[in-house]
Coordinates of C-alpha atoms and ligand atoms in Angstrom, one line a residue:
X7 CA 0.5 0.0 -0.6
X8 CA 0.9 3.1 -0.9
X9 CA 1.4 6.2 1.9
X10 CA -0.3 9.5 2.0
X11 CA 1.8 12.0 1.1
X12 CA 2.3 15.7 3.0
X13 CA 1.4 17.8 0.6
X14 CA 1.6 21.4 2.0
X15 CA 0.8 24.8 1.0
X16 CA -0.1 28.7 1.7
X17 CA 0.9 32.1 0.3
X18 CA 2.2 35.7 1.2
X19 CA 2.6 39.0 0.4
X20 CA 5.5 41.2 0.6
X21 CA 6.9 44.9 0.3
X22 CA 9.5 45.6 -1.7
X23 CA 12.7 47.5 -0.3
X24 CA 14.3 50.1 -1.1
X25 CA 18.0 51.4 1.3
X26 CA 18.5 54.4 2.6
X27 CA 21.8 53.2 3.5
X28 CA 22.8 50.6 1.3
X29 CA 24.4 47.9 1.9
X30 CA 26.9 46.9 -1.1
X31 CA 29.1 44.1 0.1
X32 CA 29.8 40.7 1.6
X33 CA 32.1 39.1 4.7
X34 CA 30.6 35.8 3.8
X35 CA 28.7 35.6 0.3
X36 CA 27.2 31.8 1.6
X37 CA 25.4 33.3 4.8
X38 CA 25.0 36.6 2.7
X39 CA 26.7 38.5 6.4
X40 CA 27.6 42.9 4.7
X41 CA 30.2 45.2 6.0
X42 CA 28.0 46.8 7.1
X43 CA 23.9 47.4 8.8
X44 CA 21.4 48.3 6.1
X45 CA 17.9 50.6 6.1
X46 CA 15.2 51.1 4.1
X47 CA 11.9 51.8 3.5
X48 CA 9.1 49.3 2.9
X49 CA 6.5 50.2 -0.1
X50 CA 3.3 50.0 -0.6
X51 CA 3.0 50.4 -4.0
X52 CA 5.0 47.8 -5.1
X53 CA 5.0 44.1 -3.6
X54 CA 5.1 40.6 -4.5
X55 CA 2.8 37.6 -3.9
X56 CA 4.4 33.6 -3.0
X57 CA 2.8 30.7 -2.7
X58 CA 4.4 27.5 -2.0
X59 CA 3.6 24.5 -2.2
X60 CA 5.5 21.3 -0.1
X61 CA 5.1 17.9 -1.4
X62 CA 6.4 14.4 -0.6
X63 CA 5.9 13.6 -4.4
X64 CA 7.6 16.1 -5.5
X65 CA 11.3 15.6 -7.2
X66 CA 13.1 19.0 -7.3
X67 CA 11.5 22.1 -6.5
X68 CA 10.0 24.9 -9.3
X69 CA 9.8 28.1 -8.8
X70 CA 7.5 30.9 -11.7
X71 CA 7.5 34.9 -11.5
X72 CA 4.8 35.8 -13.7
X73 CA 3.9 32.3 -14.7
X74 CA 7.9 32.4 -15.9
X75 CA 10.1 29.9 -14.8
X76 CA 12.7 30.3 -13.3
X77 CA 16.1 28.0 -14.6
X78 CA 17.3 25.4 -11.9
X79 CA 20.4 27.5 -11.5
X80 CA 18.5 30.8 -10.4
X81 CA 16.6 28.5 -8.3
X82 CA 19.4 27.1 -6.7
X83 CA 20.7 30.4 -6.1
X84 CA 18.3 31.8 -3.9
X85 CA 15.1 30.5 -3.6
X86 CA 16.8 27.3 -3.0
X87 CA 18.9 28.9 0.0
X88 CA 15.6 29.5 1.0
X89 CA 13.8 26.2 1.2
X90 CA 17.4 24.0 1.9
X91 CA 16.6 25.7 5.3
X92 CA 13.3 24.6 5.5
X93 CA 13.5 21.3 4.8
X94 CA 15.9 21.5 7.2
X95 CA 13.5 22.7 9.8
X96 CA 11.3 19.9 8.5
X97 CA 13.6 17.4 8.6
X98 CA 13.2 15.5 5.3
X99 CA 13.5 16.0 2.0
X100 CA 10.4 17.6 0.4
X101 CA 10.5 19.6 -2.8
X102 CA 8.2 22.3 -3.2
X103 CA 6.3 24.5 -6.1
X104 CA 6.6 28.0 -5.5
X105 CA 4.7 30.6 -8.5
X106 CA 5.8 34.3 -7.4
X107 CA 3.5 37.0 -8.6
X108 CA 4.3 40.9 -8.6
X109 CA 2.1 43.9 -8.8
X110 CA 3.8 46.2 -10.8
X111 CA 5.6 44.3 -14.2
X112 CA 8.8 42.7 -14.0
X113 CA 10.0 44.5 -17.6
X114 CA 9.8 47.8 -15.4
X115 CA 13.8 46.7 -14.4
X116 CA 12.0 46.9 -10.6
X117 CA 13.7 44.0 -8.6
X118 CA 11.0 41.7 -6.9
X119 CA 13.7 38.9 -6.1
X120 CA 14.4 40.4 -1.9
X121 CA 10.3 40.6 -1.9
X122 CA 9.5 37.0 -4.0
X123 CA 11.7 35.7 -1.2
X124 CA 10.2 37.8 2.2
X125 CA 6.8 36.6 0.8
X126 CA 8.1 33.1 -0.1
X127 CA 10.0 33.1 3.8
X128 CA 6.9 33.8 5.4
X129 CA 5.3 31.4 3.1
X130 CA 7.1 28.3 3.7
X131 CA 6.9 29.0 7.5
X132 CA 3.4 29.3 7.7
X133 CA 2.7 26.1 5.4
X134 CA 5.2 23.6 7.4
X135 CA 3.9 25.2 11.0
X136 CA 7.0 26.5 12.3
X137 CA 6.1 29.9 14.8
X138 CA 9.2 30.8 13.8
X139 CA 9.7 34.4 15.2
X140 CA 9.8 37.4 12.6
X141 CA 13.3 37.5 13.1
X142 CA 14.6 34.4 13.1
X143 CA 12.6 34.5 9.3
X144 CA 14.7 37.1 9.0
X145 CA 18.1 35.3 8.9
X146 CA 16.6 32.4 6.9
X147 CA 15.7 35.1 3.7
X148 CA 19.3 36.9 4.7
X149 CA 20.6 33.3 3.2
X150 CA 18.4 34.0 0.5
X151 CA 19.2 37.5 -0.7
X152 CA 21.1 40.0 1.5
X153 CA 18.3 42.6 1.4
X154 CA 15.7 40.4 1.0
X155 CA 15.8 40.3 4.9
X156 CA 14.7 43.8 5.0
X157 CA 10.8 43.1 3.7
X158 CA 10.1 41.0 6.5
X159 CA 9.1 44.2 8.4
X160 CA 6.4 47.1 7.2
X161 CA 8.0 50.8 8.0
X162 CA 11.6 51.9 8.4
X163 CA 13.6 48.6 9.1
X164 CA 17.4 47.9 9.7
X165 CA 19.4 45.0 9.1
X166 CA 22.5 44.7 11.4
X167 CA 25.1 43.9 9.9
X168 CA 26.6 41.3 13.0
X169 CA 29.6 40.3 14.5
X170 CA 29.6 37.2 14.3
X171 CA 30.2 34.2 11.7
X172 CA 27.8 31.7 11.8
X173 CA 25.5 35.2 11.0
X174 CA 22.8 34.5 13.7
X175 CA 23.4 38.5 14.8
X176 CA 22.9 39.3 11.4
X177 CA 19.1 40.3 10.9
X178 CA 16.2 43.1 10.8
X179 CA 14.3 44.8 13.0
X180 CA 11.6 47.3 13.0
X181 CA 13.2 50.8 13.9
X182 CA 9.8 53.2 13.0
X183 CA 6.3 52.0 11.8
X184 CA 4.7 52.5 8.5
X185 CA 2.8 55.8 9.8
X186 CA 5.5 56.8 11.9
X187 CA 6.0 59.6 9.0
X188 CA 2.8 60.0 6.9
X189 CA 3.4 62.6 4.5
X190 CA 6.1 60.7 3.5
X191 CA 6.9 59.3 0.0
X192 CA 8.8 57.8 -2.6
X193 CA 8.6 59.4 -6.1
X194 CA 10.6 56.0 -9.0
X195 CA 10.4 57.2 -12.2
X196 CA 10.8 53.6 -14.6
X197 CA 12.7 54.3 -17.3
X198 CA 12.9 52.0 -20.5
X199 CA 16.1 50.5 -20.6
X200 CA 17.4 47.4 -21.2
X201 CA 18.0 45.1 -17.9
X202 CA 21.5 45.5 -16.2
X203 CA 24.2 43.4 -17.0
X204 CA 25.8 43.1 -13.7
X205 CA 23.5 41.7 -10.9
X206 CA 23.4 43.3 -7.2
X207 CA 26.0 39.6 -6.6
X208 CA 28.6 40.0 -8.3
X209 CA 29.1 43.6 -8.5
X210 CA 29.0 44.2 -4.8
X211 CA 31.6 40.9 -5.0
X212 CA 33.7 42.7 -7.6
X213 CA 33.6 45.6 -5.3
X214 CA 34.6 44.1 -2.2
X215 CA 38.1 42.5 -3.9
X216 CA 38.9 45.7 -6.1
X217 CA 37.7 48.8 -4.9
X218 CA 40.0 51.1 -2.1
X219 CA 37.8 53.5 -1.3
X220 CA 35.5 51.3 0.0
X221 CA 37.1 51.0 3.8
X222 CA 36.2 54.8 3.3
X223 CA 33.1 54.3 2.6
X224 CA 32.1 51.5 5.5
X225 CA 33.4 54.8 7.9
X226 CA 31.4 56.9 6.8
X227 CA 28.8 54.5 6.9
X228 CA 29.5 54.0 10.3
X229 CA 30.0 57.3 11.0
X230 CA 27.0 58.3 9.5
X231 CA 24.4 55.7 10.6
X232 CA 22.8 57.7 14.4
X233 CA 22.3 61.0 12.1
X234 CA 20.3 58.9 9.0
X235 CA 17.8 57.3 12.3
X236 CA 17.9 60.0 14.3
X237 CA 16.7 61.9 10.7
X238 CA 13.9 60.2 10.9
X239 CA 12.9 59.8 14.6
X240 CA 12.9 64.0 14.8
X241 CA 10.8 64.1 10.7
X242 CA 13.5 66.2 9.7
X243 CA 13.2 65.9 5.7
X244 CA 16.2 68.4 4.3
X245 CA 19.1 66.3 6.8
X246 CA 16.7 62.9 5.8
X247 CA 17.0 63.9 2.3
X248 CA 20.1 64.8 2.3
X249 CA 21.3 62.1 3.7
X250 CA 19.4 59.9 1.8
X251 CA 22.0 61.3 -1.5
X252 CA 25.1 61.1 0.2
X253 CA 24.2 56.9 0.6
X254 CA 23.2 56.9 -2.6
X255 CA 26.1 58.4 -3.9
X256 CA 28.9 57.3 -1.4
X257 CA 27.6 52.9 -2.7
X258 CA 27.9 54.7 -6.2
X259 CA 31.2 55.7 -5.9
X260 CA 33.4 52.7 -4.9
X261 CA 31.0 51.0 -8.0
X262 CA 33.0 53.4 -9.6
X263 CA 36.0 52.4 -7.8
X264 CA 35.4 49.4 -8.2
X265 CA 37.5 47.4 -11.6
X266 CA 37.1 45.7 -14.0
X267 CA 35.2 49.3 -14.9
X268 CA 31.1 48.8 -13.8
X269 CA 29.0 51.7 -13.7
X270 CA 24.6 51.5 -13.4
X271 CA 24.5 55.9 -13.1
X272 CA 23.7 56.8 -16.9
X273 CA 23.7 60.9 -18.2
X274 CA 19.9 60.5 -17.6
X275 CA 20.9 59.5 -13.8
X276 CA 23.3 62.4 -13.5
X277 CA 20.5 65.3 -14.9
X278 CA 18.6 64.0 -11.6
X279 CA 20.2 64.4 -9.1
X280 CA 21.5 67.7 -10.5
X281 CA 17.5 68.4 -10.2
X282 CA 17.0 67.2 -7.5
X283 CA 19.9 68.9 -4.8
X284 CA 19.1 72.0 -7.0
X285 CA 14.9 71.3 -6.1
X286 CA 16.3 71.0 -2.1
X287 CA 13.4 69.1 -0.8
X288 CA 13.7 65.9 -2.0
X289 CA 16.3 63.3 -2.1
X290 CA 17.9 60.8 -4.6
X291 CA 18.3 57.4 -4.5
X292 CA 19.5 54.9 -7.4
X293 CA 20.2 51.1 -7.1
X294 CA 21.9 48.6 -9.2
X295 CA 19.3 50.0 -11.8
X296 CA 18.1 52.6 -14.3
X297 CA 15.1 54.4 -12.0
X298 CA 15.8 56.6 -10.0
X299 CA 13.8 56.9 -6.3
X300 CA 13.1 60.2 -5.6
X301 CA 11.7 61.2 -1.7
X302 CA 10.1 64.3 -1.0
X303 CA 6.8 65.2 1.0
X304 CA 3.8 64.9 -0.8
X305 CA 3.4 68.6 -1.4
X306 CA 6.0 68.3 -3.8
X307 CA 4.7 64.8 -5.7
X308 CA 3.9 66.8 -8.6
X309 CA 7.1 68.4 -8.9
X310 CA 8.9 65.6 -8.6
X311 CA 6.5 64.3 -11.0
X312 CA 6.5 66.3 -14.0
X313 CA 10.1 66.1 -14.0
X314 CA 10.2 62.7 -13.9
X315 CA 7.9 62.8 -16.5
X316 CA 9.7 65.8 -18.8
X317 CA 13.5 63.3 -18.4
X318 CA 10.9 60.5 -20.1
X319 CA 9.6 58.0 -17.6
X320 CA 7.5 56.3 -19.0
X321 CA 5.6 55.6 -15.6
X322 CA 5.6 56.8 -12.8
X323 CA 5.4 54.7 -9.3
X324 CA 3.7 56.8 -5.6
X325 CA 4.8 55.3 -3.1
X326 CA 4.3 55.1 1.2
X327 CA 5.8 53.8 3.3
X328 CA 4.5 50.8 3.2
X329 CA 3.1 47.2 5.7
X330 CA 5.3 44.2 6.2
X331 CA 4.7 40.8 5.5
X332 CA 1.6 38.9 5.6
X333 CA -0.9 35.8 4.6
X334 CA -3.2 35.2 2.7
X335 CA -6.4 33.3 3.7
Ligands
2P0_2 C1 20.5 46.9 -0.8 N1 20.9 46.7 -3.1 O1 20.9 47.6 -0.1 C2 21.3 47.6 -1.8 C3 21.9 48.8 -2.8 C4 21.2 46.5 -4.6 C5 21.7 47.6 -4.1 O2 21.2 44.5 -1.5 O3 23.8 39.1 -3.1 O4 20.0 41.6 -4.4 O5 20.8 38.2 -2.8 O6 23.2 39.9 -1.2 O7 20.1 42.2 -2.3 C6 20.7 43.9 -3.8 O8 21.9 42.7 -3.6 O9 22.1 40.9 -3.0 C7 20.7 45.1 -3.3 P1 22.3 39.9 -2.7 P2 21.0 41.2 -3.0 O10 19.2 47.3 -1.1

């Protein structure tokens, strides 16, 4: 007689996040242990929904994003790392099918891996009935993809770099709630561009190996981290915008200092940087991609939006600070 095979499933939603203090460089590539602590906000307009099905009858992990199947290599490097950890908890080899969907077009050049991994971690914990804490879950998400650990929370999130070699103290926490700064807005310009050629993962490895400015950047992050937190605590917009821009510049400076040549900014990025700095009531930040995120206060959203449109943005997404992930019952 055939023994019944276990099959459990759950579905969760998690927000994308954008870093103010950026993560760039690892001290351990296996566990995604960062060289510096980082700070992000969770975005309420950009989210990913992940459904996971664990079934003892499956023979390998299969992951689709917006209906497109990932290659085995892509699965192994991201979701597979997370699924391996849950398999260990479960104590048996049990494979999964993961279906993720984004509420924004995947062609928009907006990273979805952080939110997708975060949603997968929340869903897996639920499906297997493990009841792990958010802190523990953020460590699991971190192993899938560094920035994913920040999408385990809403509001303003700090990822503590930690000191330990095993990563047990490298986790995230919400430092201010989603409603802490209600009139703060992220205005995201979407530009038509081919996908970035160098992934963040390999770009940050290259910077770690070759940039001699990286040491100065790490000192800068260390020195100004408290100031960034204070600017948020006191809702000091002018200071927050300034520090947001300086932290973006600092990351892109060490990227430009990397060898072989590496750069994620283009002519338009520099025009955006100039306009925003001149405007005086907003702050830009750029990830390893073409889309500027411009933080501003509600009353200035219209002017910022019009500027992005005048620069040829095909779409402008306006996002407030959002809540953390949740289970869909
Ligand atoms: C960040 N980025 O703090 C920085 C700023 C992009 C620029 O974290 O190798 O996908 O999976 O840990 O998290 C993007 O890199 O890299 C990123 P892995 P990840 O958001």
